[in-house]
Structure formats: structure tokens, C-alpha cells
Amino acid sequence: MPAHGVTSPTRSAWSASPCTSWEAQQSSRQWEPGWQANVAEQDEVLPYTVLDELQPLGDTTVTKDEAAWLDTELNATFGGHPDFKEEHREEMRAVLRRCKGTFANSPHDLTGYKGKAEHNTFSIPFVDESKAAYQRPRKYSPGEQEIIDIHCKELLEYGFIEPAAKHCRHASNVVVAGKKDHETGLWTQTRFCVDLRGVNRHSLKDNTLPHRPEELYQKVAKAKFKTTLDATKAFHQIPMATEEDRSKTAFWWKNQLYQYTSMPFGAAGATSAFVRIMDYELRHLQHCTVAYVDDVVAYTDSTPEQHLKDVEDVLRTLGDAGIRLHAGKSTFGAATVDFLGYRIGHNSIGAQEAKCKAIQELPRPQDKTGLRSILGMMNYYKGLVGEPGGPNYSEMARPLNDLLKKEITDIKGAWGKDQDQALQELKDALCSGRCLRPIDYDRPLILYTDWSTYGIGAVLGQKDDDGKEYICMAISRSIPEQDREAVRQLQG
């Protein structure tokens, strides 16, 4: 792979920042691995699916290296940064006590958003308001009905739903989807959701998008101190705008229609609405805060004292806006955090250990849906794959992508040694433990490029103070079949 401006080093000379942080050995948080398929039918699918549920940590130590521990009084996890001394932890406790109104560990404690963003409620405008999204009620098995009853009773108790009007024109159905147990990895749990695709087909599209994940974790990785914050029932903190908007969320429960009083997951534009609100509220804290929908990180690259101030500023800002956080799902004063599926330390960006384990255990796909799901999960981490002189992600994945061609209808029959090898190579590459380093724009950039008949790739690198090269980013893409003849002519 030729370099622009420098001599290409040998593969042995090229290395990435090692992910050997004392705090990276074991996370106090368990994430549900997986990739939500059927992306084309669901506007509100994030690029990964995680279940951010804090495990019981005990009164003091959490891991063997004491990287984090739980303060039982505040129900808050402290990240165990080596420069965060006892006096800093005590001051962080004082910050949390002063900002206790920002936290709501139960949905009963939610107050609803009361900030001054231009669109402070959620509306569902239709292209043609005369249209109705109506489905007849479905039948469910006794087991499914039991799950639906449990969830709907909770939603009703918390005030997130209410009986719909007698002459409601809209009606959707509930879907009970399978979900992996985060401890066993088995599909023994369930996810309750309302199928709002009928409503979404009539809705005006909202073009506001979440921030690019790579831009956010590049910022966070440059910081020494990090605090992650998690909103409690985030979408349900945004009220519906009007009675008509509520009626568009109506769904069947026991042959009666109920509607949401707050913003539901699955509605087109729900993520965009929350992104706009968070951007507005945190607009004056962009120097120390990033937010991807409801996942917030306060970061500081100077001193523990400054980080304490930054965290308090963020907590007060969100608290004043009525956005409530879950202390038990937040981590304060950490050196390394899990964010957007990555394990982010100081100048290191790597895949989470739980994600690597999930990738290693991926079975051979049985159909195109399963193959797309696997490639979707791997594609999210493709920036970790590639080095000068070595294959890039697109080259490795080509035998798998070839099976997505229209003329191939039987994945099991078409699967061969090339696909087995490609799947294993991708697993090994993604789970190699490699960590990228964030780009330092005060240093020269080194760009390596390569191309072949089937794909193009590039690796962006820099040199540290010792002159050792490290990888900042790797990109690649396949070349469509209709363009390959032009590439062959260039090669000839």
C-alpha cells in the first residue's frame, strides 16, 4: 500500500496503540451484543443494539483491579481513574448531592422536558392529514399476551399511555420480539414495541440525524477524564404535542385502543426530535460534552478539578431542562468508558470486549437476512481493520458480500470454503485487540492507499514523539461489478 509523502514501512514496523490499560481489563457494565436487522423498515434503529444494565457491584470493589466501584448511598458508579484521588471522589459525591434533582432512578420521578428548545414537544405530521393508519387487532399466544399485559400495565402506571378517544382513526399492533439475555447469551428475554410502520409511511420525514459516531469518540478519546450519563426512559421524557399526535400512536391492547402521552420509540422522527433537544440544551458545553441521542459523555483533558466543574455544569444544564438521568447507569470520573459500542481510553479506541465475544460466537448465517445482520454488525467496526501492506475490510468481506447478489437465493447451498475463511478472517481481525488513536491535527498525517479490481482502501496514520507510527483510521469499500472493467484497464 503506497504512502503519500513517506516511505511505506514494513508491516512489522506498523502498529496501533495497544489496548492494555489497567482499566480496560474488565468492564463493570454488561452490554447486550447484537445488531438489529430489518433496518430498511425501521427509521429509529441505532447502529448497534445495547442493553445498558448495571450489574450488582457490591459495596466496595467491583473488579479485581478495583477499576470501579459503586457508591451505595448515591447509587452511582465511580470509574476509578488513577488520578482521581479520594478528595476528588468526595467532591464528586458533593456534586451529585447538589444536583440530585437531575436524577430519576424510577420513571415515577420523571418531570418531562421543560426546556426552551423550539420544538419542545413531539409531533407526527402527515403528508396528507386526511389519511389514517389503521390495523385490525392481531391475535397473540397466551405467552405473548402475558408479556404485553405486563408492559402495558407498567406504561399505564407510569402515565406513558392512556385510553384513546372513542372515535380514534388510527390503530397499530404490538410486536413481541426476542431479546438475548445479557448474562447467558440465550434468546430467553423479550422486547415490547408498537409496530408504527403504518403511521411512519404517512409521516413527513425529518432530516435531522444523530452526530457521526466516529466524530464523537474521536473527541472523547483525547480526554483524560470521562463521565458517562444515561437518560432515564429518554424518549418518554418528551411529551406529545397535541391530542391528534397522541391518537396517531394508538395501539391495541385487549381489544381496546391506548395511545402514548409521551414520545414512543419506533415513531419516525423520534430520534431526530431528541437529538435537536440535546443539541440545544448542550450547545454552550460543546467543549466538554458530546451526546449521541440519549448517551452523554462529559470529558476533560486537563485536571480532576476541571472535570468536576464540567460534570456539574452538564448536570445542572440537563436538570434545569427537566431531562432526568439514571445515576445507576452512569459512570463518574473514569479513564476508560464504553461509548457507542467502543471501549474508549486516553488516546485509544477499540471494540468492547463483549462485542468481540459476540462477534467470535456468530454462527454461519442460514439466509440473506442473517448474513446482512452479521455484515451489519461487522461493518460498524470496519475502521479497526486494515494496515499498510495488508488486506482491508472490503477485501476480506467480498466472499460474503457476493452472496447478497440477486441471482443467489440459497445461502446455505452457495456457502463454501471461501465464505468460511472470510468469516473467520473478519472475526480474527475485528477481535485482535487493536486500538486506534484519535487524530492529532497538530501532527503531520500519513496516508496509505491501495486498490484492486474488487475494492479500494486507505489507512490514515501518524507518528508519535518517538517516531513510531500508529493507525488513526482505516477505510475501504467494494468496487461495483459494473465499474470493474475500468479498473482492469487501469491495471493493464
Coordinates of C-alpha atoms in Angstrom, one line a residue:
M1 CA 0.0 0.0 0.0
P2 CA 1.9 3.1 -1.1
A3 CA 2.2 6.1 1.3
H4 CA 1.8 9.7 0.3
G5 CA 4.8 11.6 1.4
V6 CA 6.7 8.9 3.2
T7 CA 8.3 5.6 2.5
S8 CA 5.9 2.7 3.2
P9 CA 7.1 0.9 6.4
T10 CA 7.1 -2.8 6.7
R11 CA 4.1 -4.5 8.3
S12 CA 6.1 -5.3 11.4
A13 CA 7.0 -1.6 11.9
W14 CA 3.4 -0.5 11.7
S15 CA 1.5 -0.8 14.9
A16 CA -1.6 0.7 16.6
S17 CA -1.9 1.9 20.1
P18 CA -2.0 -1.2 22.4
C19 CA -5.2 -1.6 24.4
T20 CA -3.6 -2.7 27.6
S21 CA -5.0 -0.1 30.0
W22 CA -5.3 -1.4 33.6
E23 CA -8.9 -0.3 33.4
A24 CA -9.7 -2.0 30.1
Q25 CA -9.2 -5.5 31.5
Q26 CA -12.7 -5.7 32.8
S27 CA -15.8 -3.5 32.5
S28 CA -18.3 -3.1 35.3
R29 CA -21.0 -2.8 32.7
Q30 CA -22.5 -5.6 30.6
W31 CA -23.7 -4.8 27.1
E32 CA -26.1 -6.8 25.0
P33 CA -24.3 -7.7 21.8
G34 CA -26.2 -7.8 18.6
W35 CA -27.3 -6.0 15.5
Q36 CA -31.0 -5.1 14.9
A37 CA -31.9 -6.3 11.4
N38 CA -34.7 -5.1 9.2
V39 CA -33.1 -1.6 9.1
A40 CA -35.0 -0.6 6.0
E41 CA -38.3 -0.9 7.7
Q42 CA -37.4 0.9 10.9
D43 CA -36.3 4.6 10.9
E44 CA -35.3 4.7 14.5
V45 CA -32.7 1.8 14.6
L46 CA -29.4 2.9 16.0
P47 CA -26.2 1.5 14.6
Y48 CA -26.0 -1.1 17.3
T49 CA -28.2 -2.6 19.9
V50 CA -27.1 -2.4 23.5
L51 CA -28.8 -3.1 26.8
D52 CA -27.0 -0.8 29.3
E53 CA -27.9 -2.6 32.5
L54 CA -25.7 -2.1 35.5
Q55 CA -24.8 -5.3 37.3
P56 CA -24.8 -5.6 41.1
L57 CA -21.4 -4.3 42.1
G58 CA -21.4 -4.7 45.9
D59 CA -20.5 -2.1 48.4
T60 CA -16.8 -1.6 47.5
T61 CA -14.8 -3.3 44.9
V62 CA -16.2 -4.3 41.5
T63 CA -13.3 -5.9 39.6
K64 CA -10.1 -7.5 40.6
D65 CA -8.1 -4.3 39.7
E66 CA -10.6 -2.1 41.6
A67 CA -11.2 -0.1 38.4
A68 CA -14.7 0.9 39.5
W69 CA -16.9 0.7 42.5
L70 CA -20.5 1.6 43.5
D71 CA -21.4 4.2 46.0
T72 CA -24.4 2.6 47.6
E73 CA -25.7 5.9 49.1
L74 CA -25.9 7.7 45.8
N75 CA -26.3 4.5 43.7
A76 CA -23.6 5.9 41.5
T77 CA -20.6 4.1 39.9
F78 CA -17.2 5.7 40.1
G79 CA -14.8 4.9 37.3
G80 CA -11.6 4.6 39.2
H81 CA -9.3 7.0 37.3
P82 CA -5.8 6.7 38.9
D83 CA -5.6 10.5 39.2
F84 CA -9.0 10.8 40.8
K85 CA -8.0 10.8 44.4
E86 CA -10.2 10.4 47.5
E87 CA -10.7 14.2 47.8
H88 CA -11.9 14.3 44.1
R89 CA -14.3 11.4 44.7
E90 CA -15.6 13.2 47.8
E91 CA -16.1 16.4 45.8
M92 CA -17.9 14.3 43.0
R93 CA -20.2 13.0 45.7
A94 CA -20.9 16.6 46.7
V95 CA -21.6 17.5 43.1
L96 CA -24.1 14.6 42.8
R97 CA -25.8 15.7 46.1
R98 CA -26.1 19.3 44.8
C99 CA -27.6 18.0 41.5
K100 CA -29.7 15.2 43.0
G101 CA -32.8 16.7 41.3
T102 CA -31.3 15.8 37.9
F103 CA -31.5 12.1 38.7
A104 CA -34.6 9.9 38.5
N105 CA -33.9 6.2 39.2
S106 CA -37.6 5.5 38.7
P107 CA -40.0 6.5 35.9
H108 CA -42.2 7.9 38.7
D109 CA -39.6 10.6 39.2
L110 CA -39.7 12.0 35.6
T111 CA -41.0 15.5 35.3
G112 CA -41.0 15.8 31.5
Y113 CA -38.9 18.1 29.3
K114 CA -39.4 21.8 30.2
G115 CA -36.6 23.4 28.3
K116 CA -36.8 26.2 25.7
A117 CA -35.9 24.3 22.6
E118 CA -38.0 25.5 19.6
H119 CA -39.6 22.0 19.3
N120 CA -40.1 21.0 22.9
T121 CA -42.8 18.5 22.2
F122 CA -43.1 15.7 19.7
S123 CA -45.5 15.9 16.8
I124 CA -46.2 13.4 13.9
P125 CA -47.2 15.5 10.9
F126 CA -48.7 13.5 8.0
V127 CA -48.1 14.3 4.3
D128 CA -51.9 14.1 4.0
E129 CA -53.7 14.6 7.3
S130 CA -56.9 13.0 5.8
K131 CA -55.1 9.6 5.8
A132 CA -55.4 7.2 8.6
A133 CA -53.1 4.4 9.7
Y134 CA -55.4 1.6 10.9
Q135 CA -54.9 -2.1 11.6
R136 CA -57.3 -4.6 12.9
P137 CA -56.2 -6.2 16.2
R138 CA -53.9 -9.3 15.9
K139 CA -54.2 -12.5 17.9
Y140 CA -51.4 -13.4 20.3
S141 CA -50.4 -16.6 22.0
P142 CA -51.0 -16.8 25.8
G143 CA -47.3 -16.3 26.4
E144 CA -47.2 -13.2 24.2
Q145 CA -50.4 -11.8 25.7
E146 CA -48.9 -12.1 29.2
I147 CA -45.8 -10.2 28.1
I148 CA -47.9 -7.5 26.5
D149 CA -50.1 -7.2 29.7
I150 CA -47.0 -6.7 31.9
H151 CA -45.5 -4.0 29.7
C152 CA -48.8 -2.2 29.1
K153 CA -49.7 -2.1 32.8
E154 CA -46.3 -0.6 33.5
L155 CA -46.7 2.1 30.8
L156 CA -50.2 2.9 32.2
E157 CA -48.9 3.1 35.8
Y158 CA -46.1 5.5 34.8
G159 CA -48.5 7.6 32.8
F160 CA -46.8 7.0 29.5
I161 CA -50.1 5.7 27.9
E162 CA -53.8 6.4 28.3
P163 CA -57.1 5.2 26.8
A164 CA -57.6 6.5 23.3
A165 CA -60.6 8.5 22.3
K166 CA -63.7 6.6 21.3
H167 CA -63.5 7.7 17.6
C168 CA -59.7 7.3 17.2
R169 CA -58.9 6.9 13.4
H170 CA -55.5 5.3 13.9
A171 CA -54.6 1.9 15.3
S172 CA -51.3 -0.1 15.3
N173 CA -50.4 -3.5 16.8
V174 CA -47.9 -4.6 19.4
V175 CA -44.9 -6.8 18.4
V176 CA -43.2 -9.1 20.9
A177 CA -39.6 -9.6 19.7
G178 CA -36.9 -11.9 21.0
K179 CA -34.0 -10.5 23.0
K180 CA -30.8 -12.1 24.3
D181 CA -30.3 -12.4 28.0
H182 CA -27.1 -10.4 28.7
E183 CA -25.8 -12.9 31.2
T184 CA -26.5 -16.2 29.4
G185 CA -26.4 -15.0 25.8
L186 CA -29.6 -17.0 25.1
W187 CA -32.7 -15.6 23.5
T188 CA -34.8 -16.0 26.6
Q189 CA -35.9 -12.4 27.0
T190 CA -38.4 -10.3 25.1
R191 CA -38.8 -6.8 23.8
F192 CA -42.1 -5.0 23.7
C193 CA -42.7 -2.5 20.9
V194 CA -45.5 -0.9 18.9
D195 CA -45.3 -1.5 15.2
L196 CA -45.7 2.1 13.9
R197 CA -44.7 1.4 10.3
G198 CA -48.2 2.2 9.1
V199 CA -48.0 5.6 10.8
N200 CA -44.5 6.2 9.6
R201 CA -45.5 5.6 5.9
H202 CA -47.7 8.7 6.1
S203 CA -45.3 10.8 8.2
L204 CA -43.3 13.7 6.9
K205 CA -39.6 12.8 7.0
D206 CA -37.4 14.5 9.5
N207 CA -33.9 15.0 8.1
T208 CA -32.1 15.7 11.4
L209 CA -29.6 13.0 12.0
P210 CA -27.6 12.0 15.1
H211 CA -23.9 13.0 15.1
R212 CA -21.5 10.7 13.3
P213 CA -20.2 8.3 16.0
E214 CA -16.6 8.5 14.8
E215 CA -16.6 12.2 15.3
L216 CA -17.8 11.8 18.9
Y217 CA -15.4 9.1 20.0
Q218 CA -12.5 10.9 18.4
K219 CA -13.2 13.8 20.8
V220 CA -13.8 11.6 23.9
A221 CA -10.6 9.6 23.2
K222 CA -8.4 12.7 23.6
A223 CA -9.6 13.4 27.1
K224 CA -8.1 12.1 30.3
F225 CA -11.2 12.2 32.4
K226 CA -14.6 10.9 31.3
T227 CA -18.1 10.7 32.8
T228 CA -20.9 8.8 31.0
L229 CA -24.5 9.8 31.6
D230 CA -27.6 7.9 30.8
A231 CA -31.1 9.4 30.5
T232 CA -33.9 7.6 32.3
K233 CA -36.6 6.4 29.8
A234 CA -35.2 9.1 27.5
F235 CA -37.9 9.2 24.8
H236 CA -40.7 9.2 27.4
Q237 CA -39.4 12.5 28.8
I238 CA -40.7 14.3 25.7
P239 CA -44.4 15.0 25.8
M240 CA -46.6 14.6 22.7
A241 CA -47.6 17.9 21.1
T242 CA -51.4 17.6 20.6
E243 CA -54.3 15.2 21.1
E244 CA -54.2 14.4 17.4
D245 CA -50.5 13.5 17.6
R246 CA -51.3 11.2 20.5
S247 CA -54.0 9.5 18.6
K248 CA -51.5 8.6 15.8
T249 CA -49.6 6.4 18.4
A250 CA -52.8 4.4 19.3
F251 CA -52.3 0.6 19.6
W252 CA -54.4 -2.3 20.5
W253 CA -54.4 -3.8 24.0
K254 CA -57.1 -6.3 24.9
N255 CA -59.3 -5.1 22.0
Q256 CA -59.1 -1.5 23.3
L257 CA -57.1 1.3 21.9
Y258 CA -54.4 3.1 24.1
Q259 CA -52.3 6.0 23.0
Y260 CA -49.0 7.4 24.1
T261 CA -48.8 10.6 26.1
S262 CA -45.0 10.8 25.6
M263 CA -42.8 10.2 22.6
P264 CA -42.7 6.5 21.7
F265 CA -39.8 4.5 20.4
G266 CA -40.3 3.5 16.7
A267 CA -42.0 6.6 15.5
A268 CA -40.3 8.3 12.5
G269 CA -38.6 11.4 13.7
A270 CA -38.4 10.5 17.4
T271 CA -34.7 10.2 17.4
S272 CA -34.4 13.4 15.4
A273 CA -36.6 15.2 17.9
F274 CA -34.4 14.1 20.8
V275 CA -31.2 15.0 19.0
R276 CA -32.4 18.5 18.4
I277 CA -33.4 18.9 22.1
M278 CA -30.0 17.6 23.4
D279 CA -28.1 19.8 20.9
Y280 CA -30.0 22.8 22.0
E281 CA -29.5 22.2 25.7
L282 CA -25.8 21.4 25.5
R283 CA -24.9 24.0 22.8
H284 CA -22.8 26.0 25.3
L285 CA -20.9 22.9 26.5
Q286 CA -19.6 21.6 23.3
H287 CA -16.0 22.0 24.6
C288 CA -16.6 19.3 27.2
T289 CA -19.6 17.3 26.2
V290 CA -20.8 15.0 23.4
A291 CA -24.2 13.4 23.0
Y292 CA -25.4 10.6 20.8
V293 CA -29.2 10.7 21.2
D294 CA -29.5 10.0 25.0
D295 CA -26.0 8.8 25.6
V296 CA -23.9 11.7 27.0
V297 CA -20.2 11.9 27.8
A298 CA -18.7 14.8 29.8
Y299 CA -14.9 14.8 29.1
T300 CA -11.9 16.8 30.3
D301 CA -8.3 16.7 29.2
S302 CA -6.8 18.8 32.0
T303 CA -7.3 18.3 35.7
P304 CA -9.6 16.4 38.0
E305 CA -10.8 19.8 39.4
Q306 CA -11.8 20.9 35.9
H307 CA -13.6 17.7 35.3
L308 CA -15.7 18.1 38.4
K309 CA -16.7 21.6 37.2
D310 CA -17.6 20.3 33.7
V311 CA -19.7 17.4 35.1
E312 CA -21.6 19.8 37.4
D313 CA -22.2 22.2 34.5
V314 CA -23.7 19.4 32.4
L315 CA -25.8 18.0 35.3
R316 CA -27.2 21.5 36.1
T317 CA -28.0 22.2 32.4
L318 CA -29.9 19.0 31.9
G319 CA -31.6 19.2 35.3
D320 CA -32.8 22.8 34.6
A321 CA -34.3 21.5 31.3
G322 CA -36.2 18.7 33.0
I323 CA -34.1 15.9 31.5
R324 CA -33.6 13.3 34.1
L325 CA -30.7 10.9 34.3
H326 CA -30.2 7.4 35.8
A327 CA -27.3 7.6 38.4
G328 CA -27.1 3.8 38.4
K329 CA -26.4 3.6 34.7
S330 CA -23.9 6.4 34.7
T331 CA -20.2 6.3 35.5
F332 CA -18.3 9.2 37.0
G333 CA -14.6 10.1 36.8
A334 CA -13.3 7.2 34.6
A335 CA -10.2 6.8 32.5
T336 CA -11.9 4.3 30.1
V337 CA -15.6 4.1 29.2
D338 CA -17.9 2.2 26.9
F339 CA -19.4 4.5 24.3
L340 CA -21.3 3.7 21.1
G341 CA -20.0 0.1 21.1
Y342 CA -16.4 1.1 21.6
R343 CA -14.1 0.9 24.6
I344 CA -12.5 4.4 24.7
G345 CA -9.5 5.2 26.8
H346 CA -7.0 8.0 26.7
N347 CA -5.7 8.1 23.1
S348 CA -7.2 4.6 22.4
I349 CA -10.3 3.4 20.6
G350 CA -11.1 -0.3 20.5
A351 CA -14.0 -2.6 20.3
Q352 CA -15.8 -3.6 23.6
E353 CA -14.8 -6.9 24.9
A354 CA -18.4 -8.1 25.0
K355 CA -18.8 -7.1 21.3
C356 CA -15.7 -9.1 20.4
K357 CA -17.1 -12.1 22.2
A358 CA -20.4 -11.7 20.4
I359 CA -18.6 -11.5 17.0
Q360 CA -16.4 -14.6 17.7
E361 CA -19.6 -16.6 18.5
L362 CA -21.5 -15.6 15.4
P363 CA -22.8 -18.7 13.7
R364 CA -22.8 -19.4 10.0
P365 CA -25.8 -17.5 8.5
Q366 CA -28.7 -19.5 7.1
D367 CA -30.2 -16.9 4.9
K368 CA -29.7 -13.4 3.5
T369 CA -31.3 -11.8 6.5
G370 CA -28.9 -13.5 8.8
L371 CA -26.0 -12.6 6.5
R372 CA -27.0 -8.9 6.4
S373 CA -27.2 -8.9 10.2
I374 CA -23.7 -10.3 10.5
L375 CA -22.2 -7.9 8.0
G376 CA -24.1 -5.0 9.6
M377 CA -22.5 -5.7 13.0
M378 CA -19.0 -6.2 11.5
N379 CA -19.3 -3.2 9.2
Y380 CA -19.7 -1.0 12.3
Y381 CA -16.2 -1.9 13.4
K382 CA -14.6 -1.9 10.0
G383 CA -12.5 1.1 10.9
L384 CA -10.4 -1.3 13.1
V385 CA -9.4 -3.4 10.1
G386 CA -6.6 -2.6 7.7
E387 CA -2.9 -1.8 7.7
P388 CA -0.3 -0.9 5.1
G389 CA 0.5 -4.0 3.1
G390 CA -2.4 -6.0 4.5
P391 CA -5.9 -6.7 3.3
N392 CA -8.6 -4.1 4.0
Y393 CA -12.1 -4.8 5.3
S394 CA -13.8 -4.8 1.9
E395 CA -11.4 -7.4 0.5
M396 CA -12.0 -9.7 3.5
A397 CA -15.7 -9.3 3.3
R398 CA -16.0 -9.7 -0.5
P399 CA -16.8 -13.5 -0.5
L400 CA -19.7 -12.8 2.0
N401 CA -21.0 -9.8 0.1
D402 CA -21.0 -11.8 -3.1
L403 CA -23.7 -14.0 -1.6
L404 CA -26.1 -11.0 -1.5
K405 CA -26.4 -10.9 -5.2
K406 CA -29.9 -11.2 -6.6
E407 CA -29.2 -14.4 -8.5
I408 CA -28.2 -16.2 -5.3
T409 CA -31.3 -17.4 -3.5
D410 CA -29.9 -20.3 -1.4
I411 CA -27.3 -19.0 1.0
K412 CA -26.7 -22.5 2.6
G413 CA -26.1 -24.1 -0.8
A414 CA -23.8 -21.3 -2.0
W415 CA -21.7 -21.2 1.2
G416 CA -18.3 -22.7 0.7
K417 CA -14.7 -22.6 1.9
D418 CA -14.1 -19.1 0.7
Q419 CA -17.0 -17.9 2.9
D420 CA -15.8 -19.9 5.9
Q421 CA -12.4 -18.4 5.5
A422 CA -13.7 -14.8 5.1
L423 CA -15.9 -15.1 8.1
Q424 CA -13.1 -16.3 10.3
E425 CA -10.6 -13.7 9.0
L426 CA -13.1 -10.9 9.8
K427 CA -13.7 -12.3 13.3
D428 CA -9.9 -12.5 13.9
A429 CA -9.3 -9.1 12.5
L430 CA -12.1 -7.4 14.5
C431 CA -11.2 -9.2 17.7
S432 CA -7.4 -8.8 17.5
G433 CA -7.4 -6.2 20.4
R434 CA -6.2 -3.4 18.1
C435 CA -6.9 0.1 19.3
L436 CA -6.9 3.2 17.1
R437 CA -5.6 6.5 18.3
P438 CA -7.5 9.8 17.7
I439 CA -6.2 12.1 15.1
D440 CA -3.9 14.8 16.3
Y441 CA -4.2 17.7 13.9
D442 CA -1.0 19.3 15.1
R443 CA 1.0 16.4 13.7
P444 CA 1.6 15.5 10.0
L445 CA -0.8 13.0 8.6
I446 CA 0.4 9.9 6.7
L447 CA -2.0 8.4 4.1
Y448 CA -1.6 4.9 2.6
T449 CA -3.8 3.9 -0.3
D450 CA -4.4 0.7 -2.2
W451 CA -6.8 -0.6 -4.8
S452 CA -7.6 -3.7 -6.7
T453 CA -10.2 -5.0 -9.1
Y454 CA -12.6 -5.6 -6.3
G455 CA -12.0 -2.7 -3.8
I456 CA -10.2 0.4 -2.7
G457 CA -8.8 1.1 0.8
A458 CA -6.8 3.7 2.7
V459 CA -5.1 3.9 6.1
L460 CA -4.5 7.2 7.9
G461 CA -1.6 7.2 10.3
Q462 CA 0.7 9.5 12.3
K463 CA 3.9 9.3 14.2
D464 CA 4.3 9.7 18.0
D465 CA 7.0 11.5 19.8
D466 CA 9.3 8.5 19.4
G467 CA 8.8 8.4 15.7
K468 CA 6.7 5.2 15.9
E469 CA 3.8 5.1 13.5
Y470 CA 0.2 4.4 14.7
I471 CA -3.1 4.0 13.0
C472 CA -5.8 6.6 13.3
M473 CA -8.4 5.2 10.8
A474 CA -8.8 2.6 8.1
I475 CA -11.5 2.9 5.4
S476 CA -12.4 0.7 2.4
R477 CA -15.2 0.0 0.0
S478 CA -16.0 -2.6 -2.7
I479 CA -16.0 -1.7 -6.3
P480 CA -19.4 -2.4 -8.0
E481 CA -19.2 -5.0 -10.7
Q482 CA -20.2 -2.5 -13.4
D483 CA -17.1 -0.4 -12.6
R484 CA -14.5 -3.3 -12.5
E485 CA -13.7 -3.2 -16.2
A486 CA -12.4 0.3 -15.9
V487 CA -10.2 -0.8 -13.1
R488 CA -8.9 -3.7 -15.1
Q489 CA -7.9 -1.3 -17.9
L490 CA -6.0 0.9 -15.4
Q491 CA -4.2 -2.2 -14.2
G492 CA -3.3 -3.3 -17.7

